[in-house]
mmCIF file of C-alpha atoms in Angstrom:
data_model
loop_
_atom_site.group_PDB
_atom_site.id
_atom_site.type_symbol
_atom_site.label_atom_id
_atom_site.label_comp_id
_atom_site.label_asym_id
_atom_site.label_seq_id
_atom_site.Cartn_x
_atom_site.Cartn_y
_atom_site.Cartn_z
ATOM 1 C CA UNK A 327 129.834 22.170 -13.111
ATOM 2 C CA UNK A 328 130.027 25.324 -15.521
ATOM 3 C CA UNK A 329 126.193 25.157 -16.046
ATOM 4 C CA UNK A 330 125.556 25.294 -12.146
ATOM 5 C CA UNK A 331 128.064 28.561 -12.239
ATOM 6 C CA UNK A 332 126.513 30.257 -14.671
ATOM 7 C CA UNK A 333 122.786 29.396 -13.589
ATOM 8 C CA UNK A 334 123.877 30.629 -10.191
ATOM 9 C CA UNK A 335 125.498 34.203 -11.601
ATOM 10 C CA UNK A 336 122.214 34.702 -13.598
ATOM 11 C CA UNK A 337 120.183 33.989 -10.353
ATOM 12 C CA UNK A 338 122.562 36.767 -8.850
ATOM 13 C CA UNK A 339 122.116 39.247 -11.550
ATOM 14 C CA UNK A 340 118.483 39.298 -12.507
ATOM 15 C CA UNK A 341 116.846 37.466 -8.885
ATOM 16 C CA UNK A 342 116.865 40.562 -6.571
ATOM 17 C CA UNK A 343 115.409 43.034 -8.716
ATOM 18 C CA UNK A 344 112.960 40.691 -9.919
ATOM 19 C CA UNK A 345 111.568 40.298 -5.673
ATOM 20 C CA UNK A 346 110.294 43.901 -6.309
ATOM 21 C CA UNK A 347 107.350 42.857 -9.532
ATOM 22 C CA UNK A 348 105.396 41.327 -7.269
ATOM 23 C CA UNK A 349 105.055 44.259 -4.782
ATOM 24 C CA UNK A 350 104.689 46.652 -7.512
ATOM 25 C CA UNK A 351 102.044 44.667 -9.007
ATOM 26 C CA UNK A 352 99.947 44.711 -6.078
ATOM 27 C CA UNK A 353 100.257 48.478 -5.910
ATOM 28 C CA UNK A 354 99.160 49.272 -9.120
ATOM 29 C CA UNK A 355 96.231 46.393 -8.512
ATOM 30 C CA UNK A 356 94.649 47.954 -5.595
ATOM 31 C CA UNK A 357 96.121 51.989 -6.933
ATOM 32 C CA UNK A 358 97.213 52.339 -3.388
ATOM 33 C CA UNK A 359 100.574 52.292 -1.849
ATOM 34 C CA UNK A 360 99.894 52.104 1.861
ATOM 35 C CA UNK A 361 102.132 49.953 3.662
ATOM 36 C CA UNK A 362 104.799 49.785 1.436
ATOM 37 C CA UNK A 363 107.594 52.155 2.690
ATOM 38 C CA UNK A 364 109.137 53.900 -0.127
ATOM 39 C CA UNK A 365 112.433 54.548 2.173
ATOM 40 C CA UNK A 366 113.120 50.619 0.971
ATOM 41 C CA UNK A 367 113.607 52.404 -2.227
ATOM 42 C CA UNK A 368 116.040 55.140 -0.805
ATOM 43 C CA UNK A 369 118.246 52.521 0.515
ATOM 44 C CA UNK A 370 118.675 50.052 -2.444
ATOM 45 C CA UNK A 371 119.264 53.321 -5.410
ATOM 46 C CA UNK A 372 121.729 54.683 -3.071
ATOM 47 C CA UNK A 373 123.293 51.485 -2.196
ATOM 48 C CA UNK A 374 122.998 50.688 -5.554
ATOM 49 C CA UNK A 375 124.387 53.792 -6.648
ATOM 50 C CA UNK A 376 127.564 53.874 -3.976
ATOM 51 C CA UNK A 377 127.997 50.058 -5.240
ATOM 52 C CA UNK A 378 128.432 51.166 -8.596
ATOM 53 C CA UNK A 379 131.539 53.411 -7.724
ATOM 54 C CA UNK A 380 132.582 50.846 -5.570
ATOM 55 C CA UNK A 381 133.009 48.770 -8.830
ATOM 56 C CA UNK A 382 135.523 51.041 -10.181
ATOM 57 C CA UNK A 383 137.949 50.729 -7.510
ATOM 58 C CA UNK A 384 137.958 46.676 -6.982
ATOM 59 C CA UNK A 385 136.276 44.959 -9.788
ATOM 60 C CA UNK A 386 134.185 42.494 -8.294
ATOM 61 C CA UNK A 387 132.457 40.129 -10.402
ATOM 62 C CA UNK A 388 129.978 41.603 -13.362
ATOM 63 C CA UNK A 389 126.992 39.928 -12.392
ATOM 64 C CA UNK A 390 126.968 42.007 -9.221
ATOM 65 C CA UNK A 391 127.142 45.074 -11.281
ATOM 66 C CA UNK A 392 124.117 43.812 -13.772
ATOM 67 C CA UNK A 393 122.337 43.701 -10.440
ATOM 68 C CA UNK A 394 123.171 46.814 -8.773
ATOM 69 C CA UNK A 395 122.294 48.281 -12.691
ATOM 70 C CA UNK A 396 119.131 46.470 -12.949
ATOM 71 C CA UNK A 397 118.061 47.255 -9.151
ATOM 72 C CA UNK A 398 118.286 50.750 -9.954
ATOM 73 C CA UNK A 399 115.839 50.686 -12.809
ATOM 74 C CA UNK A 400 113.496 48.510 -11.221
ATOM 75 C CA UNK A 401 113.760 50.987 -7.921
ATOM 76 C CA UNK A 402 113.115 54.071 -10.006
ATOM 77 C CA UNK A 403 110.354 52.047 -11.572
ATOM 78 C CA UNK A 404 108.547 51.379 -7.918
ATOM 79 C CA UNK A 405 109.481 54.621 -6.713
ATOM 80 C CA UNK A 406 107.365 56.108 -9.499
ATOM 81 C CA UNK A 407 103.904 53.758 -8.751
ATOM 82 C CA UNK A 408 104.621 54.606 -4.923
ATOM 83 C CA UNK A 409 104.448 57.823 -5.627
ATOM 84 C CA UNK A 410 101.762 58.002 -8.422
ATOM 85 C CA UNK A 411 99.661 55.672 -5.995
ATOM 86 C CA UNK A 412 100.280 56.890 -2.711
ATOM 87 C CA UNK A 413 97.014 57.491 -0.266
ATOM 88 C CA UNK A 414 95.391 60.846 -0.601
ATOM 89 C CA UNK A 415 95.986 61.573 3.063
ATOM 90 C CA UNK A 416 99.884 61.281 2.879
ATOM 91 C CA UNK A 417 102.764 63.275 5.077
ATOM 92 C CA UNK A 418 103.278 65.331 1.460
ATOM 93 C CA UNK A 419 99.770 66.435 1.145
ATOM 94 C CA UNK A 420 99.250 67.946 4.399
ATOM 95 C CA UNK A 421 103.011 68.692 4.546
ATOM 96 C CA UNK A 422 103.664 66.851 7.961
ATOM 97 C CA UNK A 423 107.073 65.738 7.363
ATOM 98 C CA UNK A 424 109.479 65.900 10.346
ATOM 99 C CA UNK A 425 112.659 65.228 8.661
ATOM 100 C CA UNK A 426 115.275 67.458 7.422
ATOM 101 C CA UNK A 427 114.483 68.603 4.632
ATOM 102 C CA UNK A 428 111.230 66.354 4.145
ATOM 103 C CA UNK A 429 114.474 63.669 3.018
ATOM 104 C CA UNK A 430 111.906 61.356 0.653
ATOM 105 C CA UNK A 431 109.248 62.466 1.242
ATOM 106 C CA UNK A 432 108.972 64.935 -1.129
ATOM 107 C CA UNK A 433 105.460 65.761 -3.404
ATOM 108 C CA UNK A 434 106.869 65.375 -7.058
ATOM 109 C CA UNK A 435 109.261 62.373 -8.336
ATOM 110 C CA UNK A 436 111.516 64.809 -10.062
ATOM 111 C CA UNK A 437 112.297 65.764 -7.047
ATOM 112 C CA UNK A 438 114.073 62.544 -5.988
ATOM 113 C CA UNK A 439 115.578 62.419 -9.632
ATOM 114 C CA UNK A 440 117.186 65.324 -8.700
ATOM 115 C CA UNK A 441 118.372 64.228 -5.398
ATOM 116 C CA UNK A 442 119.697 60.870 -7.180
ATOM 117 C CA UNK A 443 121.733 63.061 -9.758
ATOM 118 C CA UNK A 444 123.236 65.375 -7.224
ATOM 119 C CA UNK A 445 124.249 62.193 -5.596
ATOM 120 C CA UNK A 446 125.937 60.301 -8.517
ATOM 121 C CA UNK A 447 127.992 63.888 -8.807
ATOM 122 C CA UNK A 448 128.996 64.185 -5.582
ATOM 123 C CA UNK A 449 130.517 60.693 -5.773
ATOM 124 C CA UNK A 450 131.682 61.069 -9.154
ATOM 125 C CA UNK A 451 133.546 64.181 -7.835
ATOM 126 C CA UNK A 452 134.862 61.930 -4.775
ATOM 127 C CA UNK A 453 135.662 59.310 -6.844
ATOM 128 C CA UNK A 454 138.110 61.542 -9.338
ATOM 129 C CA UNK A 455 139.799 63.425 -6.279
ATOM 130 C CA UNK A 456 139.845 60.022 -3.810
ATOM 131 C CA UNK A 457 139.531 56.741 -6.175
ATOM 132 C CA UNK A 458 143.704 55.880 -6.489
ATOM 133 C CA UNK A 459 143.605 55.387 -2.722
ATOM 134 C CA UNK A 460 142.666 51.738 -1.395
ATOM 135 C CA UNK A 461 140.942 52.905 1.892
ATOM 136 C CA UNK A 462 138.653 55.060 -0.229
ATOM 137 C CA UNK A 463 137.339 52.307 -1.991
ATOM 138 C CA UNK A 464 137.065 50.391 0.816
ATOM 139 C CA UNK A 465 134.941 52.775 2.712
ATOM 140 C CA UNK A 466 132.859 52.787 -0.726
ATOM 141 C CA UNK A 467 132.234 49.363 -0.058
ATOM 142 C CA UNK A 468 130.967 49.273 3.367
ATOM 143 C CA UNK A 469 128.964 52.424 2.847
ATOM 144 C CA UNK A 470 127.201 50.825 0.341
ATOM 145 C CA UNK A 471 126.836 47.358 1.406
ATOM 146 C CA UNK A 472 126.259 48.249 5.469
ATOM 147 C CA UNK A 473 123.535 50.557 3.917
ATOM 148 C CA UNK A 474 122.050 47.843 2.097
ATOM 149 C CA UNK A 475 122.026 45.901 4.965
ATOM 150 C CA UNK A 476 119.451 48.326 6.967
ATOM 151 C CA UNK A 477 116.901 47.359 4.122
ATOM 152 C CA UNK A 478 114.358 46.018 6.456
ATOM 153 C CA UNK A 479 114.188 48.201 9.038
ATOM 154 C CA UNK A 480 112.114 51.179 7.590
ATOM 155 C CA UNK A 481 109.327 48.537 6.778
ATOM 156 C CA UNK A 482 109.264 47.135 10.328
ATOM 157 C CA UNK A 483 108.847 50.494 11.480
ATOM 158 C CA UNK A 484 106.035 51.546 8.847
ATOM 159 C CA UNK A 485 104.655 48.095 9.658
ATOM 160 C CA UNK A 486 104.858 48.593 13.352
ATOM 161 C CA UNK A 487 103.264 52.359 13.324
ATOM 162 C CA UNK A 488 100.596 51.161 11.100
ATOM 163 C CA UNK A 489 99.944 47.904 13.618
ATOM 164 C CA UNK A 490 99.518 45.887 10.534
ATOM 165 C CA UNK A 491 100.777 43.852 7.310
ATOM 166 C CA UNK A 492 98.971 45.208 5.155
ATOM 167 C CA UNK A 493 100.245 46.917 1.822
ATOM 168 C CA UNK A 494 102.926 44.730 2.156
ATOM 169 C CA UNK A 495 103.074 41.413 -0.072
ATOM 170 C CA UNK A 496 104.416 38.651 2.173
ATOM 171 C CA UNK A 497 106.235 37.313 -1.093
ATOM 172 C CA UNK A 498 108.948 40.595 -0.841
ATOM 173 C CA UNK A 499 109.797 39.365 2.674
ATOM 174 C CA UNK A 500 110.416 35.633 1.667
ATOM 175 C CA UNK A 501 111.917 37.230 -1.404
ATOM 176 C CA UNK A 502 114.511 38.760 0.754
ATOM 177 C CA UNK A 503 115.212 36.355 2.963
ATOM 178 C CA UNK A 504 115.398 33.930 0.433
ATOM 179 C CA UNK A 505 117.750 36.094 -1.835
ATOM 180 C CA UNK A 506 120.003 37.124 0.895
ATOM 181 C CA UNK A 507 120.467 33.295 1.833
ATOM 182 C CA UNK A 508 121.602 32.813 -1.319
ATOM 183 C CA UNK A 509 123.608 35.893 -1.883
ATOM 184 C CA UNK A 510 125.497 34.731 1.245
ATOM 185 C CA UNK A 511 126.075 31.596 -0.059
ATOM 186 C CA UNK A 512 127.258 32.855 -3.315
ATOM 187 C CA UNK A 513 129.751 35.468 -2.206
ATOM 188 C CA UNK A 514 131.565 32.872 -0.553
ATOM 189 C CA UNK A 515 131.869 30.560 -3.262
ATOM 190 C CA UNK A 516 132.783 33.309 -5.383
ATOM 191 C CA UNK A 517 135.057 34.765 -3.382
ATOM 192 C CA UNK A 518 133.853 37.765 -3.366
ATOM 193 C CA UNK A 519 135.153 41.002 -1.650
ATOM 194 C CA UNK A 520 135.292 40.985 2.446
ATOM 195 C CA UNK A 521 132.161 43.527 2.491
ATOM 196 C CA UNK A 522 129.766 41.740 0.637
ATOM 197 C CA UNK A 523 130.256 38.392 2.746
ATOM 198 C CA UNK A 524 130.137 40.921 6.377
ATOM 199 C CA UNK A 525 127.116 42.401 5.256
ATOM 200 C CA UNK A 526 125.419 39.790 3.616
ATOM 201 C CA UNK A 527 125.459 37.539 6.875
ATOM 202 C CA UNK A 528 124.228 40.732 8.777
ATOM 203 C CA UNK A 529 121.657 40.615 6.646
ATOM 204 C CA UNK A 530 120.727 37.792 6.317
ATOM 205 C CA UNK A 531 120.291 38.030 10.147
ATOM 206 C CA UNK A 532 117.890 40.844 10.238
ATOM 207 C CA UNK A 533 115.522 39.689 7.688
ATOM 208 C CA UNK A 534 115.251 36.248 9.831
ATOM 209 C CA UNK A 535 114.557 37.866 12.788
ATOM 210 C CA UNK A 536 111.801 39.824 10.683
ATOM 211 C CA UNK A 537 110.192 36.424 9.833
ATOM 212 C CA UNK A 538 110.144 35.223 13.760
ATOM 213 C CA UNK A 539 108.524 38.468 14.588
#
Protein backbone atom coordinates (compact mmCIF):
# COMPACT_ATOMS: atom_id res chain seq x y z
CA UNK A 1 0.00 0.00 0.00
CA UNK A 2 1.89 3.22 -1.36
CA UNK A 3 -0.24 5.46 0.98
CA UNK A 4 0.84 3.34 4.14
CA UNK A 5 4.67 3.92 2.75
CA UNK A 6 4.53 7.25 2.42
CA UNK A 7 2.41 8.00 5.69
CA UNK A 8 5.04 5.92 7.43
CA UNK A 9 8.27 7.99 5.80
CA UNK A 10 6.47 11.26 6.83
CA UNK A 11 5.98 9.81 10.41
CA UNK A 12 9.87 9.16 10.14
CA UNK A 13 10.81 12.52 8.95
CA UNK A 14 8.82 15.05 10.88
CA UNK A 15 7.71 12.53 14.28
CA UNK A 16 11.01 12.75 16.29
CA UNK A 17 11.64 16.27 16.20
CA UNK A 18 8.17 17.01 16.78
CA UNK A 19 8.57 14.77 20.64
CA UNK A 20 10.70 17.85 21.62
CA UNK A 21 7.40 20.88 21.34
CA UNK A 22 5.96 19.57 24.08
CA UNK A 23 9.00 19.77 26.44
CA UNK A 24 9.90 23.07 25.16
CA UNK A 25 6.54 24.30 25.73
CA UNK A 26 6.53 23.51 29.25
CA UNK A 27 9.81 25.35 29.67
CA UNK A 28 8.90 28.44 28.35
CA UNK A 29 5.35 27.96 30.45
CA UNK A 30 6.82 27.76 33.80
CA UNK A 31 10.39 30.11 32.39
CA UNK A 32 12.34 27.44 34.11
CA UNK A 33 14.40 24.68 32.77
CA UNK A 34 15.13 22.52 35.78
CA UNK A 35 15.01 18.99 35.13
CA UNK A 36 15.42 18.96 31.68
CA UNK A 37 19.09 18.02 30.89
CA UNK A 38 20.34 20.02 28.09
CA UNK A 39 23.18 17.19 27.42
CA UNK A 40 19.90 15.41 25.56
CA UNK A 41 20.56 18.23 23.26
CA UNK A 42 24.41 17.58 22.89
CA UNK A 43 23.75 14.12 21.86
CA UNK A 44 20.97 14.43 19.18
CA UNK A 45 22.96 17.87 17.17
CA UNK A 46 26.00 15.84 17.22
CA UNK A 47 24.42 12.68 16.26
CA UNK A 48 22.53 14.56 14.05
CA UNK A 49 25.38 16.28 12.74
CA UNK A 50 27.82 12.95 12.33
CA UNK A 51 24.49 11.42 10.62
CA UNK A 52 24.52 13.98 8.15
CA UNK A 53 28.11 13.06 6.86
CA UNK A 54 27.21 9.69 7.24
CA UNK A 55 24.66 10.43 4.40
CA UNK A 56 27.27 11.27 2.00
CA UNK A 57 29.03 8.10 2.07
CA UNK A 58 25.89 5.50 1.86
CA UNK A 59 22.78 7.23 0.89
CA UNK A 60 20.25 5.97 3.06
CA UNK A 61 16.82 6.91 2.51
CA UNK A 62 15.88 10.93 2.44
CA UNK A 63 13.41 10.92 4.99
CA UNK A 64 16.13 10.04 7.49
CA UNK A 65 18.05 12.99 6.37
CA UNK A 66 14.77 15.47 6.63
CA UNK A 67 14.92 14.17 10.18
CA UNK A 68 18.40 14.40 11.17
CA UNK A 69 17.91 18.21 9.29
CA UNK A 70 14.85 19.00 11.11
CA UNK A 71 16.21 17.54 14.60
CA UNK A 72 18.92 19.89 14.38
CA UNK A 73 16.78 22.97 14.14
CA UNK A 74 14.40 21.94 16.60
CA UNK A 75 17.62 21.05 19.03
CA UNK A 76 19.16 24.46 18.48
CA UNK A 77 15.69 25.77 19.08
CA UNK A 78 15.47 23.97 22.79
CA UNK A 79 18.95 24.51 23.41
CA UNK A 80 18.26 28.25 23.20
CA UNK A 81 14.94 28.24 25.85
CA UNK A 82 17.21 25.86 28.10
CA UNK A 83 19.54 28.21 28.18
CA UNK A 84 17.50 31.51 28.19
CA UNK A 85 15.38 29.73 31.04
CA UNK A 86 17.74 27.96 33.03
CA UNK A 87 17.47 28.40 37.12
CA UNK A 88 19.34 31.33 38.51
CA UNK A 89 21.41 29.05 40.71
CA UNK A 90 22.96 26.99 37.77
CA UNK A 91 26.67 25.19 37.52
CA UNK A 92 27.42 28.41 34.95
CA UNK A 93 26.56 31.05 37.38
CA UNK A 94 28.60 30.05 40.20
CA UNK A 95 31.05 28.43 37.73
CA UNK A 96 30.96 24.85 39.36
CA UNK A 97 31.47 22.85 36.37
CA UNK A 98 33.72 19.76 36.74
CA UNK A 99 34.13 18.82 33.22
CA UNK A 100 36.79 19.52 30.82
CA UNK A 101 36.45 22.37 29.62
CA UNK A 102 32.91 23.12 31.28
CA UNK A 103 31.89 20.67 27.83
CA UNK A 104 28.01 22.24 27.70
CA UNK A 105 27.84 23.86 30.15
CA UNK A 106 28.96 26.92 29.06
CA UNK A 107 27.23 30.67 30.10
CA UNK A 108 26.40 32.09 26.53
CA UNK A 109 24.66 30.01 23.53
CA UNK A 110 27.17 31.32 21.08
CA UNK A 111 29.30 29.49 22.73
CA UNK A 112 27.85 26.09 21.75
CA UNK A 113 27.28 27.60 18.15
CA UNK A 114 30.72 27.78 18.05
CA UNK A 115 31.46 24.42 19.33
CA UNK A 116 28.77 23.01 16.69
CA UNK A 117 30.69 24.85 13.78
CA UNK A 118 34.12 23.72 14.78
CA UNK A 119 32.52 20.36 14.73
CA UNK A 120 30.83 20.32 11.26
CA UNK A 121 34.65 21.45 10.09
CA UNK A 122 36.41 19.00 11.64
CA UNK A 123 34.22 16.39 9.94
CA UNK A 124 33.98 18.19 6.84
CA UNK A 125 37.84 18.10 6.86
CA UNK A 126 37.62 14.18 7.71
CA UNK A 127 35.18 13.65 5.35
CA UNK A 128 37.36 15.24 2.21
CA UNK A 129 40.70 13.43 3.37
CA UNK A 130 38.74 9.91 4.57
CA UNK A 131 35.13 9.77 2.70
CA UNK A 132 36.31 7.33 -0.60
CA UNK A 133 37.08 4.67 2.00
CA UNK A 134 34.08 2.26 3.07
CA UNK A 135 35.29 1.67 6.72
CA UNK A 136 35.27 5.44 7.19
CA UNK A 137 31.83 5.72 6.53
CA UNK A 138 31.04 2.98 8.39
CA UNK A 139 32.60 4.18 11.54
CA UNK A 140 30.50 7.49 10.65
CA UNK A 141 27.62 5.47 11.08
CA UNK A 142 28.06 3.86 14.33
CA UNK A 143 29.51 7.00 15.83
CA UNK A 144 26.55 8.64 15.14
CA UNK A 145 23.89 6.20 15.65
CA UNK A 146 25.67 4.37 18.98
CA UNK A 147 25.76 8.07 20.17
CA UNK A 148 22.24 8.51 19.60
CA UNK A 149 21.57 5.58 21.32
CA UNK A 150 22.98 6.97 24.87
CA UNK A 151 20.06 9.59 24.58
CA UNK A 152 18.51 8.65 27.82
CA UNK A 153 21.05 8.29 30.02
CA UNK A 154 22.03 11.96 30.91
CA UNK A 155 18.28 12.46 31.97
CA UNK A 156 18.26 9.41 34.26
CA UNK A 157 21.18 10.75 35.82
CA UNK A 158 19.85 14.50 36.15
CA UNK A 159 16.64 12.76 37.21
CA UNK A 160 18.34 10.54 39.68
CA UNK A 161 20.66 13.49 41.32
CA UNK A 162 17.69 15.65 41.52
CA UNK A 163 15.53 12.53 43.26
CA UNK A 164 12.68 13.63 41.16
CA UNK A 165 10.56 13.93 37.76
CA UNK A 166 10.12 17.02 37.75
CA UNK A 167 11.04 19.47 34.79
CA UNK A 168 10.63 16.64 32.80
CA UNK A 169 7.26 16.16 30.70
CA UNK A 170 6.37 12.47 30.91
CA UNK A 171 5.08 12.90 27.18
CA UNK A 172 9.13 13.16 25.88
CA UNK A 173 9.67 9.75 27.52
CA UNK A 174 6.59 8.00 25.87
CA UNK A 175 7.61 10.11 22.91
CA UNK A 176 10.79 8.22 22.76
CA UNK A 177 9.88 5.08 23.45
CA UNK A 178 7.16 5.27 21.24
CA UNK A 179 9.31 6.73 18.31
CA UNK A 180 12.11 4.37 18.73
CA UNK A 181 9.50 1.38 18.51
CA UNK A 182 8.62 2.57 15.46
CA UNK A 183 11.91 3.61 14.08
CA UNK A 184 12.87 -0.04 14.73
CA UNK A 185 10.16 -1.25 12.98
CA UNK A 186 10.70 0.95 10.07
CA UNK A 187 14.38 0.40 9.43
CA UNK A 188 13.65 -3.06 8.91
CA UNK A 189 11.03 -2.75 6.51
CA UNK A 190 13.02 -0.32 4.78
CA UNK A 191 15.94 -1.98 4.75
CA UNK A 192 17.83 0.31 6.03
CA UNK A 193 21.65 0.33 6.74
CA UNK A 194 23.03 -2.41 9.46
CA UNK A 195 23.64 0.60 12.07
CA UNK A 196 20.44 2.05 12.25
CA UNK A 197 18.62 -1.44 12.89
CA UNK A 198 21.81 -2.32 15.83
CA UNK A 199 21.22 0.80 17.41
CA UNK A 200 17.75 1.28 17.12
CA UNK A 201 16.98 -2.10 19.03
CA UNK A 202 19.63 -0.92 21.66
CA UNK A 203 17.62 1.73 22.00
CA UNK A 204 14.76 0.85 22.04
CA UNK A 205 15.99 -1.27 25.02
CA UNK A 206 17.18 1.48 27.19
CA UNK A 207 14.28 3.72 26.95
CA UNK A 208 12.04 0.55 28.14
CA UNK A 209 13.99 -0.10 30.90
CA UNK A 210 13.60 3.78 31.68
CA UNK A 211 9.78 3.27 31.77
CA UNK A 212 10.05 0.08 34.34
CA UNK A 213 12.20 2.19 36.51
Amino acid sequence: MPWLSNLATAGMAFGPPLVYADQAVSIVRKKDSTGFSRDVCAILLIANITRCFFWLGNHFEYALLLQSILMILAQLALLFICITYRPRISLESVGGSSRPLSFWQWPNYTQYIEFLAGLILCQAILYLIFGRSEIFVSILGFVALGLESTLPIPQLISNYKQRSLYGFRMSTLIGWAGGDAFKTAYFFYKQSPLQFKVCAIFQLSVDLGKLAW
